[in-house]
Amino acid sequence: MSNNLIRAYAAMQAGEQLVPYQFDAGELQAHQVEVKVEYCGLCHSDLSVINNDWRSTSYPAVAGHEIIGSIVALGSEAKGLKIGQRVGIGWTAESCQACDPCIGGNQVLCTGENVATIVGHAGGFAEKVRAGWQWVIPLPDDLDPESAGPLLCGGITVFDPLLKHKIQATHHVGVIGIGGLGHIAIKLLKAWGCEITAFSSNPEKTEELKAMGADHVVNSRDAQAIKAQRGKFDLLLSTVNVTLNWQAYLSTLAPNGCLHFLGLTLEPVPVSVGSLIDGAKSVTGSPTGSPLALRQLLQFAARKQIAPQIELFPMSQLNDAIERLHSGQARYRVVLKADFD
Ligand SMILES: [Zn+2]
Ligand SMILES: [Zn+2]
């Protein structure tokens, strides 16, 4: 059997259950690294690709992009990594390394040829996965590999805005939507030293969110409760993909405050320009983060012992895991443990 054959779980068509699938990955390229998958988180974007929500899926589709594993093969041009080293791979598998954003260290904004781990590329619901060496992130020894996977996509998505917006311990940050992303945001902000308000539509989570580090919990659908937050937040992170009363949320920003979108809300967001001019407020968004930010996140998480709260499933039960994510009951991220052997 050739070394380039990889066993995986694939969607053969939109909307169907995942099935065992084996493919020939071809020769490992000089700049690539091959990683044997140990764990892989389940992110909403995996479902979007499996179901072809973005009309860009080619089948068979192997999803999975919150990958923890160890290096089993290195291309001749791969740098700074060793065989056997434990690493993580997230949303991005390759960037061009030649465009201005790549040269400037903003590889996540690559305008040249770039490859997402699960779009036109086989992801981590597999025994092995490949990526360009820059996107293969060393895992610090004291970070728990079982729960670290969700840091590689959900985690970096909420961490990067803290760097970009220069968030400090004196700032008050609101997190809208406390699921896979939002719960990691609370844990990161707690370690960061900020005052934290969690906006959740589920009042049953209140005590849990306070135990996690939230100073305040507000019902995200209670107009009066939101109104009472007027002028408070230096940064609001939205992790939801539904439409909320954005104008009301804008009014909760402090002067120079920013409403930052991470969840892909599909409907346009109405913003009155007056509400931006008055108080110099802004509305921004970002995708995941670049390799340096990923390294900084993993080191920070190891030092502060920040671990996503997960539910573990064997990878062979991926369809049950997807069902669990759909149910909205998962606390707070589902992780698959590879069980091919
Ligand atoms: Zn993701
Ligand atoms: Zn580039």
XYZ file of C-alpha atoms and ligand atoms in Angstrom:
343
model
C 0.000 0.000 0.000
C 1.390 3.384 -0.992
C 2.233 5.808 1.798
C 0.176 8.434 0.049
C -3.147 6.689 0.649
C -5.120 8.425 3.383
C -8.209 7.066 5.159
C -10.838 9.691 5.992
C -14.530 10.437 6.418
C -16.101 12.289 3.514
C -19.371 13.804 2.407
C -20.047 12.353 -1.049
C -22.914 14.821 -1.690
C -24.528 17.776 0.080
C -26.753 16.790 2.969
C -25.636 13.152 3.168
C -24.085 11.312 6.120
C -20.302 11.118 6.116
C -18.865 7.784 4.979
C -15.407 6.151 5.199
C -13.366 7.224 2.198
C -9.800 6.568 1.097
C -7.860 8.748 -1.326
C -4.388 9.066 -2.837
C -2.863 12.368 -1.683
C 0.040 12.102 -4.169
C 3.657 13.017 -3.418
C 4.214 15.361 -0.478
C 5.356 18.723 -1.895
C 8.657 20.288 -0.824
C 7.062 23.038 1.314
C 4.472 20.721 2.889
C 4.249 18.871 6.181
C 2.213 15.709 6.795
C 0.565 15.361 10.198
C -0.987 12.240 11.719
C -4.278 13.424 13.209
C -4.928 12.735 16.909
C -7.851 15.117 17.528
C -9.992 17.399 15.382
C -12.596 19.904 16.546
C -15.978 20.257 14.839
C -16.692 23.843 13.732
C -19.847 25.281 12.119
C -17.779 25.989 9.003
C -17.285 22.222 8.604
C -21.061 21.847 8.329
C -21.232 24.754 5.854
C -18.701 22.981 3.613
C -20.291 19.524 4.037
C -23.697 21.003 3.110
C -22.309 23.267 0.339
C -23.825 26.367 1.998
C -21.195 28.566 0.321
C -21.606 26.921 -3.133
C -17.859 26.218 -3.260
C -17.702 22.583 -2.140
C -16.319 19.904 -4.441
C -17.204 16.332 -3.465
C -16.041 14.056 -1.948
C -15.423 16.651 0.797
C -13.213 15.889 3.802
C -13.860 18.583 6.428
C -12.147 19.196 9.807
C -9.882 22.205 10.496
C -9.168 22.269 14.251
C -6.450 19.661 14.023
C -3.999 18.406 16.631
C -1.518 15.723 15.668
C 2.127 14.861 15.236
C 4.403 15.324 12.245
C 5.044 12.146 10.246
C 6.662 13.605 7.104
C 8.474 16.832 6.218
C 9.031 18.213 2.701
C 12.608 19.237 1.873
C 11.827 22.971 2.220
C 9.812 22.780 5.477
C 11.513 24.835 8.172
C 11.617 24.901 11.976
C 9.706 21.645 12.540
C 10.713 18.085 13.484
C 9.362 14.592 12.807
C 7.310 13.474 15.825
C 6.615 17.052 16.971
C 3.076 17.749 18.176
C 1.422 20.544 16.186
C -1.881 22.169 15.271
C -3.417 23.123 11.901
C -6.394 25.478 11.590
C -8.516 27.078 8.863
C -5.661 27.833 6.468
C -3.399 25.175 4.932
C -1.401 27.282 2.469
C -0.705 30.936 1.625
C 1.326 32.232 -1.328
C 4.194 33.754 0.732
C 4.761 36.335 -2.023
C 1.910 38.895 -1.912
C 2.150 42.078 0.184
C 0.000 40.750 3.075
C 2.078 37.530 3.211
C 5.363 39.466 3.126
C 3.978 41.721 5.876
C 3.066 38.826 8.171
C -0.662 39.046 7.417
C -0.802 35.661 5.697
C -4.432 35.239 6.749
C -5.250 38.079 4.305
C -3.251 36.503 1.439
C -4.356 37.896 -1.943
C -2.409 35.322 -3.948
C -2.887 31.578 -4.164
C -4.086 30.335 -0.814
C -5.785 27.154 0.304
C -8.266 26.673 3.127
C -7.800 23.339 4.905
C -11.300 22.128 3.940
C -12.033 23.904 0.646
C -10.646 22.012 -2.346
C -8.274 20.311 0.130
C -8.693 17.325 2.431
C -9.055 18.312 6.092
C -8.678 16.703 9.479
C -11.512 14.166 9.539
C -8.808 11.797 8.373
C -5.849 9.809 9.648
C -3.416 12.293 8.067
C -3.555 15.863 6.778
C -1.125 18.096 4.882
C -0.333 21.816 5.064
C 2.358 24.332 4.124
C 4.992 24.460 6.910
C 4.189 28.064 7.934
C 0.653 27.029 8.904
C 1.770 24.040 10.985
C 1.842 25.529 14.480
C 4.010 23.999 17.246
C 1.951 22.938 20.283
C 3.509 23.956 23.625
C 4.246 20.910 25.838
C 1.966 22.006 28.669
C -1.139 22.499 26.520
C -3.614 19.594 26.755
C -3.787 18.105 23.204
C -7.300 16.694 23.710
C -8.927 20.116 24.163
C -6.478 22.357 22.241
C -7.936 21.757 18.742
C -10.712 24.377 18.999
C -8.068 27.049 19.664
C -6.867 26.614 16.052
C -10.067 28.049 14.511
C -12.623 29.151 17.120
C -9.878 30.352 19.474
C -7.793 32.335 16.990
C -10.938 33.951 15.587
C -11.705 35.582 18.954
C -8.032 36.132 19.909
C -6.935 38.060 16.819
C -9.278 41.066 17.442
C -7.778 41.505 20.931
C -4.387 42.028 19.268
C -5.727 44.203 16.409
C -7.819 46.428 18.700
C -5.018 46.634 21.299
C -7.319 45.464 24.083
C -5.995 46.066 27.597
C -6.965 44.919 31.087
C -8.741 48.239 31.686
C -11.164 47.643 28.806
C -14.734 46.364 29.039
C -15.456 43.776 26.335
C -18.861 42.336 25.422
C -19.203 38.914 23.792
C -22.411 38.297 21.825
C -23.338 34.605 21.505
C -21.727 32.087 23.868
C -21.112 28.894 21.927
C -17.918 27.413 20.510
C -16.280 30.800 19.851
C -17.903 32.875 22.586
C -16.950 30.598 25.464
C -13.278 30.671 24.411
C -13.524 34.486 24.177
C -14.682 34.646 27.812
C -11.809 32.441 28.978
C -9.231 34.471 27.007
C -10.606 37.819 28.204
C -10.600 36.592 31.803
C -6.906 35.732 31.507
C -6.356 39.082 29.717
C -7.790 40.863 32.771
C -10.742 42.631 31.128
C -14.210 43.338 32.455
C -16.466 40.926 30.547
C -20.148 41.005 29.659
C -21.611 37.893 28.034
C -24.700 38.323 25.843
C -26.564 35.015 25.637
C -30.054 34.080 24.485
C -30.060 31.177 26.953
C -30.601 32.331 30.574
C -29.860 28.759 31.733
C -26.191 29.370 30.962
C -25.849 32.340 33.353
C -24.149 30.613 36.304
C -21.945 28.572 33.987
C -20.790 31.719 32.167
C -20.006 33.490 35.420
C -17.979 30.487 36.564
C -16.138 30.685 33.244
C -15.152 34.296 33.900
C -18.002 36.577 32.778
C -18.549 39.499 35.171
C -22.038 40.161 33.809
C -24.531 38.132 31.767
C -27.195 39.909 29.679
C -30.046 38.367 27.674
C -29.061 39.043 24.034
C -32.720 39.316 22.961
C -33.977 41.560 25.782
C -34.189 45.072 24.309
C -34.478 46.759 27.711
C -31.495 44.888 29.133
C -29.380 45.879 26.122
C -30.510 49.492 26.384
C -29.282 49.512 29.985
C -25.728 48.809 28.729
C -25.545 52.181 26.937
C -22.010 53.585 26.447
C -20.173 50.713 28.160
C -18.119 48.662 25.731
C -14.691 49.329 24.273
C -15.125 46.240 22.101
C -18.125 44.069 21.237
C -17.361 40.707 19.619
C -20.278 39.182 17.719
C -19.974 35.409 17.263
C -23.578 34.840 16.164
C -24.810 34.222 12.617
C -28.326 35.513 13.219
C -29.719 39.027 12.938
C -29.944 40.984 16.187
C -30.892 44.606 16.894
C -27.494 45.952 15.792
C -28.467 49.590 16.239
C -29.197 48.846 19.900
C -25.828 47.116 20.260
C -24.066 50.106 18.648
C -25.525 52.329 21.344
C -23.802 50.178 23.986
C -20.342 51.155 22.673
C -18.190 53.554 24.667
C -16.511 56.453 22.811
C -13.965 54.950 20.346
C -15.731 51.606 20.809
C -15.971 48.996 18.078
C -18.548 46.394 17.080
C -16.500 43.551 15.585
C -18.091 40.734 13.552
C -16.705 37.182 13.660
C -19.873 35.170 13.025
C -21.140 35.244 9.450
C -24.431 37.105 9.772
C -25.940 36.766 6.306
C -28.350 39.708 6.356
C -26.840 43.201 5.896
C -26.277 45.191 9.100
C -28.030 48.585 9.111
C -25.776 51.243 10.594
C -26.716 54.886 10.973
C -23.650 56.962 10.118
C -24.578 59.449 12.813
C -24.146 56.789 15.473
C -20.582 56.172 14.196
C -19.583 59.838 13.942
C -20.943 60.602 17.379
C -18.320 59.028 19.652
C -15.953 57.934 16.849
C -17.282 54.388 16.816
C -16.520 51.713 14.253
C -17.834 48.470 12.797
C -15.214 45.909 11.745
C -14.767 42.216 11.045
C -12.003 39.651 10.641
C -11.448 36.026 9.635
C -9.099 33.784 11.677
C -5.474 34.858 12.236
C -1.943 34.610 10.871
C 0.729 32.071 11.924
C 2.351 34.484 14.400
C -0.977 35.167 16.138
C -1.644 31.398 16.229
C 1.726 30.808 17.906
C 1.058 33.633 20.394
C -2.391 32.227 21.179
C -1.098 28.705 21.887
C 1.715 30.056 24.076
C -0.686 32.343 25.969
C -3.203 29.504 26.416
C -0.463 27.193 27.725
C 0.877 29.804 30.166
C -2.616 30.695 31.464
C -3.918 27.106 31.205
C -6.859 28.094 28.997
C -8.649 25.012 27.667
C -11.815 25.024 25.550
C -14.655 23.109 27.210
C -15.235 20.099 24.979
C -17.315 16.980 24.410
C -15.218 14.127 22.989
C -16.489 11.685 20.323
C -14.560 8.920 18.521
C -14.026 10.035 14.915
C -15.811 6.870 13.758
C -18.967 8.405 15.303
C -18.659 11.654 13.322
C -22.286 11.574 12.205
C -23.452 11.426 15.843
C -21.089 14.297 16.666
C -22.573 16.405 13.861
C -26.041 15.593 15.184
C -24.922 16.808 18.617
C -23.639 20.097 17.181
C -26.949 20.561 15.305
C -28.899 20.022 18.523
C -27.450 23.218 20.020
C -26.842 21.288 23.247
C -23.052 20.821 22.927
C -21.057 22.428 25.768
C -19.239 24.078 24.131
C -17.203 22.476 21.358
C -17.295 18.947 19.959
C -13.892 17.277 19.396
C -13.264 14.041 17.487
C -10.569 11.592 18.564
C -9.056 9.764 15.586
C -9.640 5.989 15.911
C -8.437 4.598 12.575
C -5.990 2.122 14.157
Zn -13.761 26.946 11.971
Zn -0.088 35.703 -0.130
